[in-house]
């Protein structure tokens, strides 16, 4: 019984997607704007957020990638990406790239590991960013302006009111001055939380301190990391870049990007957000929509959708339609016979 229900869900999704895209251009893999953002939040006093964009937040920087620490090849750069490959910004090759070329090796700007839920961990990262933005150690503030405040945002707002934003800011040393000096407003901070949540990287389980040990039922660690440059990669089910993670002796969480196959000059570089090979297309599509807000429209996914559609038509739709048609024709003939037409 479970098997039949699973197949029907799988194939129903495939039919809907196939009908949606039949006879049309390839589906676009793009970030869909969320209906519930910080701009919809109202303060407890009843007044709306101050909807305003600062100059350092408005721009989407393109060109050479300059990490805070680590290495990024001068042979890649950020550019505006076509809508059918993800939209927004992407990373492109400035010259031909050979197989196995390491193009990026950078530590996370910051990361958090604990037993909190994801949204609480995002808030901890937000506090760190606000503190560094306020204190400006080692002239970090311009980097945060260029690379963190311009990340893609998505998902639900973290705050229900402007007062809630102010309470969080009051817990961050020096951050209150950002509001009083008009360096940021509460709407900027609410959007920043959405940027951090959308662009986060979940830390694999093997890097948890308790990995390999018997953990209690009440304590389960997880973690998220912030890689502003890595976050610019768009997704493909046929990636040309492989992303791997490691933890060095200094407890820096490191991301390394290597070329999986030769890349021509001007081609966009892709990573695979979720491994889709062993996942049903319905689950894969739902996971991509839930996490990143778009459906993959690559040739592999379109082929899988078509296969699912054919499967359900042959094994579910036709076996139902054929007996119904025969019953209808039998009743039609009987009605005609009773009316004296035969």
mmCIF file of C-alpha atoms in Angstrom:
data_model
loop_
_atom_site.group_PDB
_atom_site.id
_atom_site.type_symbol
_atom_site.label_atom_id
_atom_site.label_comp_id
_atom_site.label_asym_id
_atom_site.label_seq_id
_atom_site.Cartn_x
_atom_site.Cartn_y
_atom_site.Cartn_z
ATOM 1 C CA UNK A 1 0.000 0.000 0.000
ATOM 2 C CA UNK A 2 2.846 2.369 0.840
ATOM 3 C CA UNK A 3 4.516 1.554 -2.460
ATOM 4 C CA UNK A 4 1.429 2.461 -4.475
ATOM 5 C CA UNK A 5 1.007 5.752 -2.634
ATOM 6 C CA UNK A 6 4.672 6.626 -3.126
ATOM 7 C CA UNK A 7 4.514 5.960 -6.848
ATOM 8 C CA UNK A 8 1.365 7.983 -7.276
ATOM 9 C CA UNK A 9 2.934 11.005 -5.577
ATOM 10 C CA UNK A 10 6.085 10.607 -7.653
ATOM 11 C CA UNK A 11 4.248 10.297 -10.912
ATOM 12 C CA UNK A 12 1.657 12.956 -10.132
ATOM 13 C CA UNK A 13 4.509 15.432 -9.636
ATOM 14 C CA UNK A 14 6.093 14.242 -12.864
ATOM 15 C CA UNK A 15 2.875 14.656 -14.865
ATOM 16 C CA UNK A 16 2.223 18.131 -13.531
ATOM 17 C CA UNK A 17 5.778 19.229 -14.261
ATOM 18 C CA UNK A 18 5.766 17.634 -17.707
ATOM 19 C CA UNK A 19 2.457 19.248 -18.671
ATOM 20 C CA UNK A 20 3.701 22.575 -17.337
ATOM 21 C CA UNK A 21 6.773 22.467 -19.532
ATOM 22 C CA UNK A 22 5.482 20.571 -22.572
ATOM 23 C CA UNK A 23 5.886 22.517 -25.768
ATOM 24 C CA UNK A 24 7.527 25.405 -23.955
ATOM 25 C CA UNK A 25 11.049 26.606 -23.440
ATOM 26 C CA UNK A 26 13.201 24.700 -20.920
ATOM 27 C CA UNK A 27 12.107 25.498 -17.356
ATOM 28 C CA UNK A 28 14.133 28.208 -15.701
ATOM 29 C CA UNK A 29 16.091 27.391 -12.563
ATOM 30 C CA UNK A 30 15.729 30.657 -10.744
ATOM 31 C CA UNK A 31 15.340 31.965 -7.261
ATOM 32 C CA UNK A 32 11.695 32.673 -6.569
ATOM 33 C CA UNK A 33 10.929 35.657 -4.347
ATOM 34 C CA UNK A 34 9.381 34.681 -1.046
ATOM 35 C CA UNK A 35 6.111 36.333 -0.132
ATOM 36 C CA UNK A 36 7.029 36.720 3.517
ATOM 37 C CA UNK A 37 10.028 39.009 4.009
ATOM 38 C CA UNK A 38 11.226 41.465 6.591
ATOM 39 C CA UNK A 39 9.536 44.258 4.631
ATOM 40 C CA UNK A 40 6.165 42.844 5.670
ATOM 41 C CA UNK A 41 7.020 42.936 9.362
ATOM 42 C CA UNK A 42 5.552 45.700 11.459
ATOM 43 C CA UNK A 43 6.865 47.087 14.704
ATOM 44 C CA UNK A 44 5.017 46.563 17.969
ATOM 45 C CA UNK A 45 4.014 50.222 17.870
ATOM 46 C CA UNK A 46 2.150 49.583 14.631
ATOM 47 C CA UNK A 47 4.565 51.454 12.362
ATOM 48 C CA UNK A 48 6.218 49.688 9.413
ATOM 49 C CA UNK A 49 9.924 49.045 9.056
ATOM 50 C CA UNK A 50 11.847 51.881 7.480
ATOM 51 C CA UNK A 51 12.099 50.496 3.939
ATOM 52 C CA UNK A 52 15.340 51.998 2.739
ATOM 53 C CA UNK A 53 18.407 50.720 0.890
ATOM 54 C CA UNK A 54 21.890 51.880 1.760
ATOM 55 C CA UNK A 55 24.449 52.382 -0.994
ATOM 56 C CA UNK A 56 26.731 49.650 0.297
ATOM 57 C CA UNK A 57 23.855 47.149 0.203
ATOM 58 C CA UNK A 58 22.361 48.150 -3.141
ATOM 59 C CA UNK A 59 25.231 47.018 -5.403
ATOM 60 C CA UNK A 60 25.883 43.467 -6.539
ATOM 61 C CA UNK A 61 29.646 43.374 -7.051
ATOM 62 C CA UNK A 62 31.018 41.496 -10.037
ATOM 63 C CA UNK A 63 34.540 40.902 -11.254
ATOM 64 C CA UNK A 64 37.520 39.266 -9.500
ATOM 65 C CA UNK A 65 36.816 37.434 -6.249
ATOM 66 C CA UNK A 66 38.897 38.674 -3.325
ATOM 67 C CA UNK A 67 38.631 36.465 -0.221
ATOM 68 C CA UNK A 68 39.234 37.671 3.303
ATOM 69 C CA UNK A 69 41.611 34.741 3.790
ATOM 70 C CA UNK A 70 42.715 31.827 1.652
ATOM 71 C CA UNK A 71 43.135 31.432 -2.088
ATOM 72 C CA UNK A 72 40.911 32.166 -5.073
ATOM 73 C CA UNK A 73 42.267 31.788 -8.588
ATOM 74 C CA UNK A 74 42.566 34.918 -10.693
ATOM 75 C CA UNK A 75 41.214 32.831 -13.587
ATOM 76 C CA UNK A 76 37.627 33.008 -12.296
ATOM 77 C CA UNK A 77 35.303 35.921 -11.629
ATOM 78 C CA UNK A 78 31.745 36.787 -10.607
ATOM 79 C CA UNK A 79 29.319 37.860 -13.345
ATOM 80 C CA UNK A 80 25.601 38.248 -13.849
ATOM 81 C CA UNK A 81 24.230 34.776 -14.586
ATOM 82 C CA UNK A 82 21.521 33.981 -17.160
ATOM 83 C CA UNK A 83 18.115 33.190 -15.686
ATOM 84 C CA UNK A 84 18.141 29.670 -17.127
ATOM 85 C CA UNK A 85 21.272 28.859 -15.087
ATOM 86 C CA UNK A 86 20.104 30.273 -11.781
ATOM 87 C CA UNK A 87 20.015 34.035 -12.290
ATOM 88 C CA UNK A 88 21.596 36.519 -9.919
ATOM 89 C CA UNK A 89 25.337 36.221 -9.923
ATOM 90 C CA UNK A 90 27.459 33.211 -10.837
ATOM 91 C CA UNK A 91 31.123 32.279 -11.123
ATOM 92 C CA UNK A 92 32.658 32.094 -14.599
ATOM 93 C CA UNK A 93 35.976 30.997 -16.063
ATOM 94 C CA UNK A 94 38.148 33.828 -17.394
ATOM 95 C CA UNK A 95 40.373 31.319 -19.183
ATOM 96 C CA UNK A 96 40.379 27.605 -19.993
ATOM 97 C CA UNK A 97 40.522 25.541 -16.811
ATOM 98 C CA UNK A 98 42.027 22.020 -16.838
ATOM 99 C CA UNK A 99 40.711 19.005 -14.961
ATOM 100 C CA UNK A 100 41.445 18.898 -11.216
ATOM 101 C CA UNK A 101 42.505 22.536 -11.029
ATOM 102 C CA UNK A 102 41.918 23.916 -7.546
ATOM 103 C CA UNK A 103 40.270 27.283 -8.040
ATOM 104 C CA UNK A 104 39.179 28.113 -4.481
ATOM 105 C CA UNK A 105 40.473 27.169 -1.040
ATOM 106 C CA UNK A 106 39.148 29.423 1.700
ATOM 107 C CA UNK A 107 38.261 29.153 5.387
ATOM 108 C CA UNK A 108 34.752 29.991 6.497
ATOM 109 C CA UNK A 109 34.387 33.632 7.415
ATOM 110 C CA UNK A 110 32.721 32.250 10.532
ATOM 111 C CA UNK A 111 30.827 29.138 11.590
ATOM 112 C CA UNK A 112 28.723 27.900 14.472
ATOM 113 C CA UNK A 113 28.360 24.393 15.910
ATOM 114 C CA UNK A 114 25.900 23.560 18.667
ATOM 115 C CA UNK A 115 22.646 21.869 19.568
ATOM 116 C CA UNK A 116 20.467 24.863 18.666
ATOM 117 C CA UNK A 117 18.030 24.794 15.776
ATOM 118 C CA UNK A 118 19.056 26.266 12.442
ATOM 119 C CA UNK A 119 17.360 29.645 12.917
ATOM 120 C CA UNK A 120 19.046 30.126 16.289
ATOM 121 C CA UNK A 121 22.395 29.311 14.712
ATOM 122 C CA UNK A 122 21.740 31.867 11.980
ATOM 123 C CA UNK A 123 21.143 34.465 14.677
ATOM 124 C CA UNK A 124 24.510 33.635 16.258
ATOM 125 C CA UNK A 125 26.186 34.157 12.881
ATOM 126 C CA UNK A 126 24.223 37.397 12.502
ATOM 127 C CA UNK A 127 25.509 38.638 15.870
ATOM 128 C CA UNK A 128 29.086 37.843 14.834
ATOM 129 C CA UNK A 129 28.710 39.723 11.541
ATOM 130 C CA UNK A 130 27.189 42.761 13.253
ATOM 131 C CA UNK A 131 29.942 42.836 15.869
ATOM 132 C CA UNK A 132 32.712 42.654 13.268
ATOM 133 C CA UNK A 133 30.928 45.209 11.112
ATOM 134 C CA UNK A 134 30.817 47.548 14.104
ATOM 135 C CA UNK A 135 34.317 46.958 15.462
ATOM 136 C CA UNK A 136 35.990 46.724 12.024
ATOM 137 C CA UNK A 137 38.965 44.571 13.116
ATOM 138 C CA UNK A 138 41.749 44.415 10.518
ATOM 139 C CA UNK A 139 39.585 46.559 8.240
ATOM 140 C CA UNK A 140 37.039 43.736 7.877
ATOM 141 C CA UNK A 141 34.078 46.083 7.412
ATOM 142 C CA UNK A 142 34.614 46.780 3.665
ATOM 143 C CA UNK A 143 34.775 43.025 3.001
ATOM 144 C CA UNK A 144 31.490 42.472 4.848
ATOM 145 C CA UNK A 145 29.882 45.343 2.925
ATOM 146 C CA UNK A 146 30.927 43.935 -0.426
ATOM 147 C CA UNK A 147 30.487 40.204 0.124
ATOM 148 C CA UNK A 148 28.009 39.560 2.943
ATOM 149 C CA UNK A 149 25.433 42.347 2.626
ATOM 150 C CA UNK A 150 25.042 41.486 -1.065
ATOM 151 C CA UNK A 151 24.321 37.768 -0.685
ATOM 152 C CA UNK A 152 21.056 36.371 -2.017
ATOM 153 C CA UNK A 153 18.252 36.349 0.540
ATOM 154 C CA UNK A 154 15.240 34.104 0.907
ATOM 155 C CA UNK A 155 12.918 32.348 3.326
ATOM 156 C CA UNK A 156 10.885 33.673 6.225
ATOM 157 C CA UNK A 157 11.861 36.716 8.251
ATOM 158 C CA UNK A 158 13.584 35.953 11.553
ATOM 159 C CA UNK A 159 11.863 38.827 13.320
ATOM 160 C CA UNK A 160 8.243 39.568 14.086
ATOM 161 C CA UNK A 161 8.803 43.217 14.979
ATOM 162 C CA UNK A 162 11.286 46.057 14.847
ATOM 163 C CA UNK A 163 11.640 45.881 18.625
ATOM 164 C CA UNK A 164 12.805 42.264 18.333
ATOM 165 C CA UNK A 165 15.571 43.383 15.983
ATOM 166 C CA UNK A 166 16.622 46.086 18.429
ATOM 167 C CA UNK A 167 16.734 43.568 21.281
ATOM 168 C CA UNK A 168 19.093 41.353 19.324
ATOM 169 C CA UNK A 169 21.297 44.322 18.425
ATOM 170 C CA UNK A 170 21.466 45.340 22.083
ATOM 171 C CA UNK A 171 23.053 41.966 22.860
ATOM 172 C CA UNK A 172 25.918 42.613 20.419
ATOM 173 C CA UNK A 173 28.807 44.727 21.776
ATOM 174 C CA UNK A 174 29.025 47.996 19.860
ATOM 175 C CA UNK A 175 26.227 47.148 17.444
ATOM 176 C CA UNK A 176 23.718 49.629 18.870
ATOM 177 C CA UNK A 177 25.882 52.417 17.473
ATOM 178 C CA UNK A 178 25.145 51.110 13.971
ATOM 179 C CA UNK A 179 21.499 52.078 14.437
ATOM 180 C CA UNK A 180 22.106 55.342 16.288
ATOM 181 C CA UNK A 181 24.660 56.484 13.691
ATOM 182 C CA UNK A 182 22.369 55.411 10.820
ATOM 183 C CA UNK A 183 24.976 53.029 9.445
ATOM 184 C CA UNK A 184 22.225 50.382 9.295
ATOM 185 C CA UNK A 185 18.521 50.291 10.033
ATOM 186 C CA UNK A 186 16.376 47.499 11.422
ATOM 187 C CA UNK A 187 15.185 46.476 7.973
ATOM 188 C CA UNK A 188 18.796 46.049 6.830
ATOM 189 C CA UNK A 189 19.462 43.739 9.772
ATOM 190 C CA UNK A 190 16.286 41.709 9.174
ATOM 191 C CA UNK A 191 17.264 41.246 5.527
ATOM 192 C CA UNK A 192 20.798 40.336 6.559
ATOM 193 C CA UNK A 193 19.437 37.463 8.658
ATOM 194 C CA UNK A 194 17.565 36.202 5.584
ATOM 195 C CA UNK A 195 20.739 36.452 3.510
ATOM 196 C CA UNK A 196 22.711 34.438 6.049
ATOM 197 C CA UNK A 197 20.006 31.787 6.301
ATOM 198 C CA UNK A 198 19.662 31.417 2.537
ATOM 199 C CA UNK A 199 23.414 31.390 1.800
ATOM 200 C CA UNK A 200 24.518 29.197 4.701
ATOM 201 C CA UNK A 201 26.393 25.938 4.271
ATOM 202 C CA UNK A 202 25.407 23.095 6.562
ATOM 203 C CA UNK A 203 28.466 21.526 8.178
ATOM 204 C CA UNK A 204 28.663 17.750 7.517
ATOM 205 C CA UNK A 205 28.201 15.454 10.494
ATOM 206 C CA UNK A 206 31.789 14.169 10.452
ATOM 207 C CA UNK A 207 33.022 17.571 11.604
ATOM 208 C CA UNK A 208 30.879 17.578 14.742
ATOM 209 C CA UNK A 209 32.848 17.175 18.003
ATOM 210 C CA UNK A 210 30.605 14.270 19.032
ATOM 211 C CA UNK A 211 30.931 12.434 15.694
ATOM 212 C CA UNK A 212 31.757 8.766 16.262
ATOM 213 C CA UNK A 213 30.687 8.911 19.901
ATOM 214 C CA UNK A 214 27.433 7.760 21.397
ATOM 215 C CA UNK A 215 25.369 10.931 21.773
ATOM 216 C CA UNK A 216 22.489 11.371 24.163
ATOM 217 C CA UNK A 217 18.954 11.680 22.874
ATOM 218 C CA UNK A 218 18.774 15.266 24.107
ATOM 219 C CA UNK A 219 21.998 16.558 22.552
ATOM 220 C CA UNK A 220 22.511 16.419 18.825
ATOM 221 C CA UNK A 221 25.040 18.777 17.305
ATOM 222 C CA UNK A 222 24.763 20.514 13.963
ATOM 223 C CA UNK A 223 26.417 23.509 12.431
ATOM 224 C CA UNK A 224 26.364 26.134 9.711
ATOM 225 C CA UNK A 225 29.166 28.066 8.023
ATOM 226 C CA UNK A 226 29.462 31.274 6.027
ATOM 227 C CA UNK A 227 31.409 31.178 2.740
ATOM 228 C CA UNK A 228 30.488 34.370 0.835
ATOM 229 C CA UNK A 229 32.429 33.477 -2.322
ATOM 230 C CA UNK A 230 31.377 29.815 -2.433
ATOM 231 C CA UNK A 231 27.749 30.954 -2.098
ATOM 232 C CA UNK A 232 27.979 32.499 -5.583
ATOM 233 C CA UNK A 233 28.137 29.094 -7.306
ATOM 234 C CA UNK A 234 24.920 28.134 -9.076
ATOM 235 C CA UNK A 235 23.544 24.589 -9.156
ATOM 236 C CA UNK A 236 23.636 21.913 -11.826
ATOM 237 C CA UNK A 237 22.976 18.166 -11.714
ATOM 238 C CA UNK A 238 25.980 17.934 -14.067
ATOM 239 C CA UNK A 239 28.456 20.068 -12.098
ATOM 240 C CA UNK A 240 31.869 20.987 -13.413
ATOM 241 C CA UNK A 241 33.201 21.850 -9.949
ATOM 242 C CA UNK A 242 33.466 19.609 -6.891
ATOM 243 C CA UNK A 243 33.219 21.132 -3.437
ATOM 244 C CA UNK A 244 34.903 19.450 -0.453
ATOM 245 C CA UNK A 245 35.251 20.457 3.185
ATOM 246 C CA UNK A 246 37.894 19.904 5.837
ATOM 247 C CA UNK A 247 38.863 21.106 9.298
ATOM 248 C CA UNK A 248 42.494 22.097 9.876
ATOM 249 C CA UNK A 249 44.483 21.983 13.102
ATOM 250 C CA UNK A 250 43.552 25.575 13.867
ATOM 251 C CA UNK A 251 39.871 24.562 13.792
ATOM 252 C CA UNK A 252 39.292 26.552 10.621
ATOM 253 C CA UNK A 253 36.515 25.059 8.509
ATOM 254 C CA UNK A 254 37.918 24.953 4.963
ATOM 255 C CA UNK A 255 36.115 24.744 1.612
ATOM 256 C CA UNK A 256 37.982 23.630 -1.503
ATOM 257 C CA UNK A 257 36.625 23.830 -5.070
ATOM 258 C CA UNK A 258 38.244 21.783 -7.852
ATOM 259 C CA UNK A 259 37.392 21.534 -11.541
ATOM 260 C CA UNK A 260 35.731 18.192 -12.353
ATOM 261 C CA UNK A 261 36.182 18.401 -16.117
ATOM 262 C CA UNK A 262 37.858 20.822 -18.546
ATOM 263 C CA UNK A 263 36.072 24.163 -18.667
ATOM 264 C CA UNK A 264 36.245 26.589 -21.577
ATOM 265 C CA UNK A 265 36.804 30.288 -21.197
ATOM 266 C CA UNK A 266 33.541 32.108 -20.495
ATOM 267 C CA UNK A 267 31.672 29.035 -19.231
ATOM 268 C CA UNK A 268 29.865 29.196 -15.928
ATOM 269 C CA UNK A 269 31.089 27.037 -13.050
ATOM 270 C CA UNK A 270 28.527 24.929 -11.192
ATOM 271 C CA UNK A 271 28.384 22.835 -8.056
ATOM 272 C CA UNK A 272 25.686 20.339 -7.103
ATOM 273 C CA UNK A 273 23.596 21.637 -4.203
ATOM 274 C CA UNK A 274 21.995 18.239 -3.503
ATOM 275 C CA UNK A 275 23.060 14.876 -4.913
ATOM 276 C CA UNK A 276 20.007 13.847 -6.933
ATOM 277 C CA UNK A 277 21.113 10.479 -8.335
ATOM 278 C CA UNK A 278 19.745 8.329 -5.509
ATOM 279 C CA UNK A 279 16.734 10.536 -4.739
ATOM 280 C CA UNK A 280 13.294 10.264 -6.365
ATOM 281 C CA UNK A 281 12.624 13.248 -8.609
ATOM 282 C CA UNK A 282 9.639 14.278 -6.481
ATOM 283 C CA UNK A 283 11.709 14.403 -3.299
ATOM 284 C CA UNK A 284 14.566 16.139 -5.076
ATOM 285 C CA UNK A 285 12.267 18.793 -6.513
ATOM 286 C CA UNK A 286 10.609 19.361 -3.135
ATOM 287 C CA UNK A 287 13.989 19.619 -1.384
ATOM 288 C CA UNK A 288 15.291 22.157 -3.897
ATOM 289 C CA UNK A 289 12.146 24.291 -3.640
ATOM 290 C CA UNK A 290 12.148 24.197 0.152
ATOM 291 C CA UNK A 291 15.818 25.063 0.578
ATOM 292 C CA UNK A 292 16.610 27.288 -2.418
ATOM 293 C CA UNK A 293 13.232 28.245 -3.852
ATOM 294 C CA UNK A 294 13.593 26.852 -7.378
ATOM 295 C CA UNK A 295 13.212 23.675 -9.390
ATOM 296 C CA UNK A 296 16.182 22.354 -11.334
ATOM 297 C CA UNK A 297 15.556 22.544 -15.077
ATOM 298 C CA UNK A 298 18.673 20.740 -16.313
ATOM 299 C CA UNK A 299 18.387 18.049 -19.060
ATOM 300 C CA UNK A 300 18.784 15.273 -16.475
ATOM 301 C CA UNK A 301 15.846 16.483 -14.390
ATOM 302 C CA UNK A 302 13.660 17.079 -17.450
ATOM 303 C CA UNK A 303 14.422 13.542 -18.610
ATOM 304 C CA UNK A 304 13.509 12.115 -15.212
ATOM 305 C CA UNK A 305 10.245 14.073 -15.188
ATOM 306 C CA UNK A 306 9.385 12.741 -18.649
ATOM 307 C CA UNK A 307 10.177 9.177 -17.569
ATOM 308 C CA UNK A 308 7.970 9.533 -14.488
ATOM 309 C CA UNK A 309 5.160 10.895 -16.668
ATOM 310 C CA UNK A 310 5.391 7.991 -19.122
ATOM 311 C CA UNK A 311 5.464 5.518 -16.244
ATOM 312 C CA UNK A 312 2.274 6.796 -14.664
ATOM 313 C CA UNK A 313 0.489 7.076 -18.015
ATOM 314 C CA UNK A 314 1.303 3.481 -18.921
ATOM 315 C CA UNK A 315 0.805 1.813 -15.544
ATOM 316 C CA UNK A 316 -1.803 4.010 -13.842
ATOM 317 C CA UNK A 317 -3.732 6.277 -16.224
ATOM 318 C CA UNK A 318 -4.262 3.979 -19.209
ATOM 319 C CA UNK A 319 -5.392 0.976 -17.078
ATOM 320 C CA UNK A 320 -8.055 3.237 -15.564
ATOM 321 C CA UNK A 321 -9.086 5.086 -18.727
ATOM 322 C CA UNK A 322 -9.510 1.969 -20.886
ATOM 323 C CA UNK A 323 -12.152 0.226 -18.689
ATOM 324 C CA UNK A 324 -13.957 3.527 -18.131
ATOM 325 C CA UNK A 325 -14.033 4.128 -21.895
ATOM 326 C CA UNK A 326 -15.391 0.620 -22.531
ATOM 327 C CA UNK A 327 -18.076 1.098 -19.884
ATOM 328 C CA UNK A 328 -19.043 4.460 -21.389
ATOM 329 C CA UNK A 329 -19.252 3.031 -24.919
ATOM 330 C CA UNK A 330 -21.294 0.070 -23.664
ATOM 331 C CA UNK A 331 -23.805 2.382 -21.998
ATOM 332 C CA UNK A 332 -23.894 4.640 -25.059
ATOM 333 C CA UNK A 333 -24.639 1.699 -27.331
ATOM 334 C CA UNK A 334 -27.293 0.439 -24.923
ATOM 335 C CA UNK A 335 -28.943 3.873 -24.886
ATOM 336 C CA UNK A 336 -28.901 3.993 -28.662
ATOM 337 C CA UNK A 337 -30.392 0.520 -28.818
ATOM 338 C CA UNK A 338 -33.164 1.406 -26.410
ATOM 339 C CA UNK A 339 -33.932 4.511 -28.459
ATOM 340 C CA UNK A 340 -34.347 2.376 -31.581
ATOM 341 C CA UNK A 341 -31.320 3.675 -33.458
ATOM 342 C CA UNK A 342 -29.875 0.207 -33.939
#
